[in-house]
mmCIF file of C-alpha atoms in Angstrom:
data_model
loop_
_atom_site.group_PDB
_atom_site.id
_atom_site.type_symbol
_atom_site.label_atom_id
_atom_site.label_comp_id
_atom_site.label_asym_id
_atom_site.label_seq_id
_atom_site.Cartn_x
_atom_site.Cartn_y
_atom_site.Cartn_z
ATOM 1 C CA MET A 244 112.731 85.674 157.430
ATOM 2 C CA GLU A 245 112.797 89.120 155.860
ATOM 3 C CA PRO A 246 115.977 90.464 154.247
ATOM 4 C CA ALA A 247 118.313 92.658 156.264
ATOM 5 C CA SER A 248 118.074 96.414 155.852
ATOM 6 C CA ASP A 249 120.746 98.416 154.072
ATOM 7 C CA ALA A 250 121.961 99.632 157.461
ATOM 8 C CA GLU A 251 122.368 96.064 158.730
ATOM 9 C CA ASP A 252 124.129 94.959 155.556
ATOM 10 C CA ILE A 253 126.499 97.938 155.802
ATOM 11 C CA ARG A 254 127.206 97.180 159.463
ATOM 12 C CA ARG A 255 128.156 93.612 158.514
ATOM 13 C CA VAL A 256 130.482 94.786 155.766
ATOM 14 C CA LEU A 257 132.152 97.346 158.038
ATOM 15 C CA CYS A 258 132.604 94.660 160.715
ATOM 16 C CA GLY A 259 134.667 92.587 158.302
ATOM 17 C CA ASP A 260 132.113 90.506 156.400
ATOM 18 C CA THR A 261 133.184 92.092 153.107
ATOM 19 C CA ALA A 262 131.579 89.316 151.056
ATOM 20 C CA HIS A 263 128.248 90.653 152.314
ATOM 21 C CA TYR A 264 128.647 93.704 150.042
ATOM 22 C CA GLU A 265 127.347 91.443 147.281
ATOM 23 C CA VAL A 266 123.876 91.663 148.874
ATOM 24 C CA LEU A 267 123.906 95.438 148.413
ATOM 25 C CA VAL A 268 125.235 95.107 144.866
ATOM 26 C CA ARG A 269 122.462 92.680 143.890
ATOM 27 C CA ARG A 270 119.854 94.921 145.529
ATOM 28 C CA TYR A 271 120.778 98.045 143.533
ATOM 29 C CA GLN A 272 122.695 97.005 140.426
ATOM 30 C CA GLU A 273 119.752 96.702 138.036
ATOM 31 C CA THR A 274 118.159 100.021 139.016
ATOM 32 C CA LEU A 275 121.504 101.791 138.784
ATOM 33 C CA TYR A 276 122.139 100.287 135.366
ATOM 34 C CA ARG A 277 118.749 101.374 134.004
ATOM 35 C CA HIS A 278 119.400 104.905 135.164
ATOM 36 C CA ALA A 279 122.960 105.027 133.814
ATOM 37 C CA PHE A 280 121.840 103.621 130.475
ATOM 38 C CA GLY A 281 119.064 106.177 130.259
ATOM 39 C CA MET A 282 121.527 108.964 130.938
ATOM 40 C CA VAL A 283 124.456 107.946 128.709
ATOM 41 C CA GLY A 284 122.746 105.798 126.082
ATOM 42 C CA ASP A 285 125.561 103.276 125.813
ATOM 43 C CA ALA A 286 125.176 99.824 127.370
ATOM 44 C CA ASP A 287 128.897 99.227 127.898
ATOM 45 C CA ALA A 288 129.498 102.676 129.332
ATOM 46 C CA ALA A 289 126.477 102.302 131.625
ATOM 47 C CA ALA A 290 127.767 98.966 132.935
ATOM 48 C CA ASP A 291 131.206 100.500 133.530
ATOM 49 C CA LEU A 292 129.709 103.507 135.316
ATOM 50 C CA VAL A 293 127.679 101.251 137.604
ATOM 51 C CA GLN A 294 130.725 99.126 138.354
ATOM 52 C CA ASP A 295 132.851 102.205 139.095
ATOM 53 C CA SER A 296 130.130 103.616 141.329
ATOM 54 C CA LEU A 297 129.800 100.394 143.306
ATOM 55 C CA VAL A 298 133.568 100.194 143.772
ATOM 56 C CA LYS A 299 133.720 103.816 144.914
ATOM 57 C CA ALA A 300 130.818 103.233 147.295
ATOM 58 C CA TYR A 301 132.581 100.194 148.740
ATOM 59 C CA SER A 302 135.803 102.106 149.280
ATOM 60 C CA ARG A 303 133.964 104.939 151.044
ATOM 61 C CA LEU A 304 131.310 102.884 152.821
ATOM 62 C CA ALA A 305 132.447 104.074 156.247
ATOM 63 C CA THR A 306 131.499 107.663 155.309
ATOM 64 C CA CYS A 307 127.932 106.756 154.367
ATOM 65 C CA ASP A 308 124.861 107.332 156.518
ATOM 66 C CA PRO A 309 123.536 103.739 156.515
ATOM 67 C CA ASP A 310 119.920 104.955 156.601
ATOM 68 C CA ARG A 311 120.462 106.876 153.356
ATOM 69 C CA PHE A 312 122.609 104.368 151.480
ATOM 70 C CA ALA A 313 120.371 104.154 148.393
ATOM 71 C CA ALA A 314 120.345 107.925 147.867
ATOM 72 C CA TRP A 315 124.098 108.150 148.558
ATOM 73 C CA LEU A 316 124.872 105.389 146.062
ATOM 74 C CA PHE A 317 122.574 106.952 143.477
ATOM 75 C CA ARG A 318 124.366 110.303 143.828
ATOM 76 C CA ILE A 319 127.706 108.603 143.234
ATOM 77 C CA LEU A 320 126.340 107.093 140.017
ATOM 78 C CA ARG A 321 124.707 110.354 139.010
ATOM 79 C CA ASN A 322 128.005 112.213 139.362
ATOM 80 C CA ARG A 323 129.806 109.494 137.379
ATOM 81 C CA CYS A 324 127.242 109.851 134.580
ATOM 82 C CA LYS A 325 127.626 113.623 134.527
ATOM 83 C CA ASP A 326 131.412 113.321 134.391
ATOM 84 C CA TYR A 327 131.142 110.798 131.562
ATOM 85 C CA LEU A 328 128.868 113.069 129.544
ATOM 86 C CA LYS A 329 131.113 116.084 130.127
ATOM 87 C CA SER A 330 134.283 114.223 129.192
ATOM 88 C CA ARG A 331 132.794 112.920 125.966
ATOM 89 C CA ARG A 332 131.032 116.168 125.049
ATOM 90 C CA ARG A 333 128.126 114.097 123.839
ATOM 91 C CA ARG A 334 124.886 115.763 122.955
ATOM 92 C CA ASP A 335 123.159 113.361 120.588
ATOM 93 C CA LEU A 336 123.177 110.102 122.478
ATOM 94 C CA PRO A 337 120.794 107.304 121.571
ATOM 95 C CA LEU A 338 119.090 106.292 124.802
ATOM 96 C CA LEU A 339 117.998 102.879 123.608
ATOM 97 C CA ASP A 340 120.001 100.277 121.744
ATOM 98 C CA GLU A 341 118.630 98.578 118.674
ATOM 99 C CA GLY A 342 117.601 95.412 120.525
ATOM 100 C CA THR A 343 115.389 97.373 122.896
ATOM 101 C CA HIS A 344 113.091 98.315 120.019
ATOM 102 C CA ALA A 345 112.478 94.775 118.853
ATOM 103 C CA ALA A 346 108.906 93.589 118.994
ATOM 104 C CA PRO A 347 107.876 90.002 119.686
ATOM 105 C CA ALA A 348 108.411 87.663 116.737
ATOM 106 C CA ALA A 349 104.659 87.198 116.241
ATOM 107 C CA ASP A 350 104.248 90.905 115.489
ATOM 108 C CA ASP A 351 103.677 92.255 112.017
ATOM 109 C CA PRO A 352 107.048 93.238 110.419
ATOM 110 C CA ALA A 353 105.706 96.648 109.387
ATOM 111 C CA ARG A 354 104.601 97.294 112.966
ATOM 112 C CA THR A 355 108.007 96.189 114.232
ATOM 113 C CA LEU A 356 109.720 98.650 111.897
ATOM 114 C CA GLU A 357 107.341 101.423 112.927
ATOM 115 C CA ARG A 358 108.089 100.802 116.627
ATOM 116 C CA ALA A 359 111.829 100.799 115.986
ATOM 117 C CA GLU A 360 111.626 104.080 114.074
ATOM 118 C CA LEU A 361 109.462 105.650 116.771
ATOM 119 C CA GLY A 362 111.875 104.501 119.478
ATOM 120 C CA THR A 363 114.788 106.021 117.583
ATOM 121 C CA VAL A 364 112.979 109.335 117.138
ATOM 122 C CA VAL A 365 112.058 109.492 120.838
ATOM 123 C CA SER A 366 115.600 108.534 121.879
ATOM 124 C CA GLN A 367 117.076 111.261 119.719
ATOM 125 C CA ALA A 368 114.657 113.812 121.157
ATOM 126 C CA LEU A 369 115.481 112.762 124.728
ATOM 127 C CA ALA A 370 119.179 113.129 123.958
ATOM 128 C CA ARG A 371 118.616 116.746 122.888
ATOM 129 C CA ILE A 372 117.078 117.985 126.135
ATOM 130 C CA PRO A 373 119.294 119.105 129.041
ATOM 131 C CA ALA A 374 120.675 116.283 131.193
ATOM 132 C CA SER A 375 118.903 117.507 134.339
ATOM 133 C CA GLN A 376 115.531 117.444 132.577
ATOM 134 C CA ARG A 377 116.254 114.090 130.924
ATOM 135 C CA GLU A 378 117.255 112.618 134.289
ATOM 136 C CA ALA A 379 114.089 113.848 136.014
ATOM 137 C CA PHE A 380 111.915 112.705 133.102
ATOM 138 C CA LEU A 381 113.458 109.210 133.102
ATOM 139 C CA LEU A 382 113.088 108.830 136.861
ATOM 140 C CA LYS A 383 109.451 109.912 136.760
ATOM 141 C CA HIS A 384 108.178 108.303 133.571
ATOM 142 C CA VAL A 385 110.499 105.367 132.926
ATOM 143 C CA GLU A 386 111.346 104.249 136.449
ATOM 144 C CA GLY A 387 107.993 105.358 137.907
ATOM 145 C CA ARG A 388 109.516 107.154 140.898
ATOM 146 C CA SER A 389 107.465 109.481 143.066
ATOM 147 C CA TYR A 390 108.566 113.091 143.378
ATOM 148 C CA GLU A 391 109.478 112.385 147.015
ATOM 149 C CA GLU A 392 111.804 109.547 145.962
ATOM 150 C CA MET A 393 113.273 111.710 143.227
ATOM 151 C CA ALA A 394 113.891 114.544 145.695
ATOM 152 C CA GLU A 395 115.875 112.233 147.937
ATOM 153 C CA LEU A 396 117.859 110.711 145.068
ATOM 154 C CA LEU A 397 118.666 113.999 143.367
ATOM 155 C CA ASP A 398 118.916 116.130 146.508
ATOM 156 C CA ALA A 399 116.519 118.639 144.984
ATOM 157 C CA GLY A 400 113.196 120.168 145.935
ATOM 158 C CA ILE A 401 109.942 118.606 144.781
ATOM 159 C CA SER A 402 108.783 121.796 143.060
ATOM 160 C CA ALA A 403 112.086 122.035 141.161
ATOM 161 C CA LEU A 404 111.725 118.424 140.037
ATOM 162 C CA LYS A 405 108.146 118.967 138.919
ATOM 163 C CA MET A 406 109.393 121.922 136.885
ATOM 164 C CA ARG A 407 112.181 119.824 135.301
ATOM 165 C CA VAL A 408 109.724 117.087 134.349
ATOM 166 C CA MET A 409 107.270 119.636 132.953
ATOM 167 C CA ARG A 410 110.012 121.358 130.934
ATOM 168 C CA ALA A 411 111.228 117.996 129.661
ATOM 169 C CA ARG A 412 107.688 117.144 128.510
ATOM 170 C CA GLU A 413 107.321 120.512 126.811
ATOM 171 C CA ALA A 414 110.711 120.200 125.115
ATOM 172 C CA LEU A 415 109.901 116.674 123.944
ATOM 173 C CA GLN A 416 106.522 117.786 122.602
ATOM 174 C CA GLU A 417 108.214 120.562 120.666
ATOM 175 C CA LEU A 418 110.937 118.288 119.315
ATOM 176 C CA LEU A 419 108.473 115.547 118.362
ATOM 177 C CA LYS A 420 105.528 117.628 117.080
ATOM 178 C CA ASP A 421 106.457 117.239 113.407
ATOM 179 C CA ARG A 422 107.932 113.750 113.681
ATOM 180 C CA ILE A 423 105.194 111.708 115.316
#
């Protein structure tokens, strides 16, 4: 038996089976977290932003087009991330925590250190590019989204997204040219 669609899950929740919202949470929580973490660079803040977004989505579920739930939920999270970044006036956010850089134990310690340093340099460079470019770059190159998926999630044109990704690459190349 194949899982219910978002639309069916939403219908169940709106008909009173509120416990069924957990199915939607499990379906999207990890992807939302990865995106939030990539945008704000803080694991606790990312978890809080995802939680807030899921609560807001639940409280406004009746206003959602069930066939576009994923994009609607993503936009809620995206706006929460933007608000967080504005309120904190953060510009130099690390996008990866220290544990993310760790190599397997069997690796050479010098190689492990080199990877950690490289990860830090790349994270710092990502934090210095504009949020819209960073977001597009992360969706394309970290999450592996197609431009069509990105257009739906970000409510932007494909050509604009291609331009953001290209500008992000160029900015990263410029920022990293003397460091890597």
